[in-house]
Amino acid sequence: MIKTELEYGEAQRAEWEKRIAQGEWIARFLEPVRELHRTERIANVQQQRSAGDRMSATQLAEIGPYLAEISDIDIRREFFQGRPLDQTLQGIVVPLVEDVLERDPEVRSVLNIGAYYAFIDHHLAQRHPGVRFTAMDLIPDMEGFNAEFRLPNLAFRTAYPLAQIEGGAVAPDLAMFSATAGEIRNAELRRYLRALAATCRYVVLSEPIYPLATGAIVDPGSVPLAASVPAFANADYMPHTVGPIAFVHNYRAMLAESGYRVLHYRAYRPAFTYLRWVEVIAERAA
Amino acid sequence: VIERLDTTELELDPVIDRKRLWYRRFGELIYYFSEPALEMQSLEHRAYVQKARSPGSRLTEAEIAQNASYMVDVQEREIRRAFFAGRPIDQTFQGLMLPLVERLLARDPSVRSLVNVGAHFAYCDHVLAERHPQVSFLGVDFAPNLREFNLEFVRPNLDFRSGYALDLLESGELKPDAVLMSSTAVVIKNAEVRRYMDHIAKSRAYMILNEPLYNLPGGGVADPDAVPAAESLPTYEVRLADNRPGPLCYTHNYRAIALAAGLEVLYYRVFRPAFTDLRMLQLIAAAPR
């Protein structure tokens, strides 16, 4: 016997199709707004769970396993092998750091806050053997994760960078954030900059400007100093339930608040992506 | 060296931006109406699931294990310490129980023991124990490490016990003069709240409640007296940071439940504390003496 008996008639199909078509029309307006509200809720929860302007012990305990869970090293290796460095988002920071190193030979140590997979740090350390680089992140085994990048002038540290800076365990001449500051909450990032201002001469930022769920792009210069805009949150269909939340900060105002003078500021769209980007070089005011 | 700039060139298109803004405004309008309804449905679904998974008037063993694990999950001690250090105690939800308990202690000096069901971080129990050395306080909660979690608060007249309070009370292991629930009954299902009250009536203890009345989705506020005694209203679901659902919160008809258990309501107050938009319910009940 070959037959189909779905007990599902044309009228039912037409009703379903109408429902979906109308629902999609509504969803076009509604879903971005729901996502905006979800992102704001997650940002509020994270703020509540933090210990004011630093991460709480619970958050610190969560972030290491999260970073370990997404440590897809083969994908990252292949990614960097497959294109020129200047066509990667991570590569944007390289000329910014090198600009400072070229202009100020007194810079002898560089700290990468949130280095994770330290391809960039390795690249910089190779090109500047006279400079000590430290790649720091919360992934449990920074050293093992980055074993392929070992160099005499490149150290890997698993630590909470804010605690290390405040405790005096690291005192770099230059601190860089590459796609890191955007994932740090407003109060915590401002505490980082205040802590750095005590000893660190230069801060280099190379950060994405994530579009809002509605597609709108927020100009970092228009964001209030104390109220960064939550722009992106870990999607709820991801395998890992804990993930990043990313903000658009007013980096210029934050740096000025901590006594840094902005030497270079560029908010733009790199040619190889639709994502907007902000790059900043700042020097501690005399 | 790079060419140092001070530029913002985000390649924004004003026509597209206007369209996005219009889309967003219309989306917000639909959201305003649809979201509370969706949330109400979701709460009702959760309440059905809880009923199905938790028949009867006590927690299942699986739920007890889950609660123990959840309470360990939310032991953010430094946040709680900072919270209480950062404001006067009478401007905290937990602190609202202090005058309530003290009202009872002043009314009946024979009260010599109090069990706080759902003590968790027992800062306020510590304050009470310090002020009333003649009363023996015990905090009970599911966290297996409850005593260690509260070690800083242990005093000669304040201690902690891990376990299921209903079992401890019904078995006679604990025979307090008063039972306190502060932000605890709100997460207990209807039949179980009624069972607690029945036991308290039988054991001739006092029942003290200091409970939040969570707003309904969309900002509605339910009067506890308007809720059926046997069918509490799910109002809010705690969400964990990783988006897992936490406890489901109810508005119970506390007065009707107490009366049905044979308790006399000595004090009843539903109000909005000055420091919040959340409403609170306070109740003291006792078996007629």
XYZ file of N, CA and C in Angstrom, chain A residues 25-26 28-30 33-34 36-37 41 48-51 56-58 95-96 99 102-103 209 214-217 219 241-242 252 263-269 276 281, chain B residues 1-12 17 19-20 22-28 30-32 34-35 38 73 75-79 239-244:
240
model
N 5.447 38.604 11.035
C 5.354 40.061 10.896
C 5.467 40.728 12.277
N 4.759 40.154 13.252
C 4.820 40.712 14.612
C 6.228 40.516 15.183
N 8.996 40.418 13.797
C 9.976 41.338 13.210
C 10.135 42.590 14.085
N 9.039 43.019 14.656
C 9.091 44.191 15.536
C 9.403 43.782 16.976
N 8.772 42.676 17.374
C 8.791 42.318 18.797
C 10.109 41.690 19.238
N 13.081 43.806 20.372
C 12.779 44.490 21.634
C 12.866 43.509 22.804
N 12.362 42.306 22.601
C 12.475 41.287 23.663
C 13.947 41.023 23.971
N 16.467 43.059 23.515
C 17.009 44.226 24.231
C 16.701 44.133 25.721
N 15.452 43.795 26.017
C 15.052 43.699 27.422
C 15.776 42.554 28.121
N 18.175 42.834 31.321
C 17.942 42.026 32.541
C 19.216 41.303 32.955
N 24.122 42.873 40.074
C 23.737 42.457 41.420
C 24.656 41.390 41.972
N 25.126 40.510 41.060
C 25.937 39.380 41.516
C 27.398 39.757 41.701
N 27.765 40.928 41.237
C 29.162 41.328 41.365
C 29.364 41.930 42.750
N 30.624 42.037 43.112
C 30.907 42.677 44.399
C 31.215 44.141 44.103
N 32.639 39.123 41.827
C 32.485 38.379 43.086
C 33.182 37.032 42.936
N 33.390 36.370 44.077
C 34.054 35.060 44.064
C 33.263 34.080 43.198
N 31.944 34.182 43.252
C 31.106 33.274 42.452
C 31.329 33.518 40.966
N 49.086 47.312 15.511
C 49.715 48.611 15.192
C 49.555 49.641 16.306
N 48.523 49.518 17.119
C 48.330 50.478 18.216
C 49.422 50.293 19.269
N 52.804 51.272 17.846
C 52.942 52.733 17.765
C 53.547 53.276 19.064
N 57.197 52.106 19.412
C 58.108 52.847 18.519
C 58.393 54.241 19.069
N 57.350 54.881 19.550
C 57.509 56.285 19.949
C 58.133 56.435 21.328
N 32.269 47.434 18.879
C 31.026 48.138 19.246
C 29.900 47.243 18.737
N 18.316 45.605 17.960
C 17.517 46.235 16.904
C 18.364 46.566 15.679
N 19.655 46.365 15.781
C 20.559 46.699 14.686
C 21.168 48.081 14.848
N 20.692 48.843 15.810
C 21.210 50.206 15.992
C 22.651 50.166 16.489
N 23.437 51.131 16.034
C 24.837 51.256 16.458
C 24.912 52.417 17.436
N 27.075 55.135 19.332
C 28.355 55.852 19.312
C 28.889 55.898 20.753
N 25.633 27.788 29.340
C 24.555 28.634 29.854
C 25.094 29.950 30.402
N 26.360 29.931 30.857
C 26.959 31.173 31.337
C 27.849 31.703 30.216
N 36.513 57.120 26.171
C 37.215 58.401 26.265
C 36.950 59.054 27.636
N 45.509 60.033 23.140
C 46.422 60.418 22.053
C 45.849 60.045 20.692
N 45.066 58.987 20.694
C 44.512 58.494 19.430
C 43.134 57.913 19.720
N 42.155 58.296 18.925
C 40.796 57.780 19.123
C 40.180 57.579 17.747
N 39.705 56.394 17.502
C 39.094 56.138 16.195
C 37.930 55.150 16.361
N 36.743 55.620 16.064
C 35.560 54.747 16.055
C 35.172 54.603 14.591
N 35.124 53.368 14.084
C 34.970 53.187 12.632
C 34.536 51.760 12.319
N 34.360 51.509 11.025
C 34.056 50.154 10.586
C 35.266 49.614 9.827
N 31.348 47.519 14.004
C 32.099 48.760 14.238
C 33.118 48.521 15.341
N 44.431 55.021 22.082
C 45.723 55.018 22.783
C 45.652 56.183 23.766
N 54.885 53.694 12.879
C 53.914 54.406 13.691
C 52.643 54.635 12.885
N 51.533 54.734 13.569
C 50.250 54.948 12.889
C 49.947 56.446 12.816
N 49.008 56.774 11.965
C 48.550 58.165 11.935
C 47.575 58.339 13.089
N 47.936 59.156 14.044
C 47.067 59.324 15.212
C 45.882 60.223 14.863
N 44.726 59.752 15.204
C 43.491 60.430 14.787
C 42.613 60.730 15.992
N 41.606 61.531 15.764
C 40.504 61.658 16.720
C 39.230 61.735 15.890
N 38.752 60.572 15.477
C 37.621 60.541 14.542
C 36.568 59.529 14.967
N 35.330 59.837 14.624
C 34.226 58.877 14.764
C 33.543 58.799 13.414
N 33.742 57.658 12.751
C 33.134 57.452 11.427
C 32.457 56.094 11.450
N 31.287 56.053 12.043
C 30.634 54.762 12.256
C 29.799 54.317 11.060
N 29.812 55.091 9.992
C 29.060 54.756 8.766
C 27.585 54.491 9.087
N 26.989 55.406 9.794
C 25.570 55.273 10.120
C 24.736 55.887 9.009
N 18.565 54.309 10.254
C 18.420 54.558 11.703
C 16.988 54.943 12.059
N 14.283 54.139 10.412
C 13.454 52.946 10.258
C 13.609 52.031 11.481
N 14.854 51.882 11.912
C 15.108 51.035 13.092
C 14.395 51.591 14.313
N 11.710 53.407 14.387
C 10.277 53.187 14.253
C 9.933 51.730 14.580
N 10.726 50.808 14.043
C 10.534 49.385 14.344
C 10.593 49.166 15.850
N 11.562 49.802 16.481
C 11.750 49.588 17.915
C 10.539 50.115 18.689
N 10.063 51.280 18.296
C 8.921 51.859 19.016
C 7.687 50.970 18.884
N 7.448 50.461 17.677
C 6.299 49.596 17.462
C 6.487 48.286 18.234
N 7.729 47.781 18.214
C 8.032 46.562 18.968
C 7.792 46.757 20.451
N 8.173 47.925 20.973
C 7.973 48.206 22.400
C 6.476 48.227 22.733
N 4.049 46.518 21.180
C 3.548 45.131 21.222
C 4.048 44.456 22.497
N 5.307 44.725 22.828
C 5.932 44.119 24.017
C 5.163 44.489 25.280
N 4.766 45.741 25.341
C 4.073 46.259 26.530
C 2.842 45.407 26.852
N 2.113 42.242 25.215
C 2.259 40.781 25.087
C 3.121 40.172 26.186
N 4.117 40.915 26.656
C 5.092 40.303 27.549
C 4.485 39.865 28.895
N 2.518 36.693 28.313
C 3.395 35.531 28.113
C 3.998 35.077 29.439
N 24.380 26.961 45.715
C 24.621 27.757 44.503
C 24.542 29.261 44.759
N 25.145 30.950 47.542
C 25.839 31.401 48.763
C 26.875 32.475 48.424
N 26.405 33.623 47.989
C 27.336 34.704 47.642
C 27.549 35.558 48.890
N 28.367 35.041 49.786
C 28.505 35.634 51.114
C 29.018 37.065 51.065
N 30.028 37.307 50.223
C 30.621 38.656 50.215
C 29.614 39.703 49.737
N 28.739 39.314 48.808
C 27.718 40.256 48.336
C 26.741 40.558 49.469
N 15.152 33.836 38.463
C 16.001 33.332 37.384
C 17.445 33.423 37.822
N 18.172 32.367 37.617
C 19.582 32.407 37.981
C 20.350 33.135 36.878
N 21.582 33.471 37.203
C 22.379 34.257 36.255
C 22.534 33.538 34.924
N 22.584 32.225 34.957
C 22.754 31.490 33.698
C 21.404 31.140 33.078
N 20.357 31.837 33.537
C 19.018 31.714 32.971
C 18.272 30.448 33.374
N 18.871 29.622 34.247
C 18.120 28.482 34.770
C 17.028 29.003 35.693
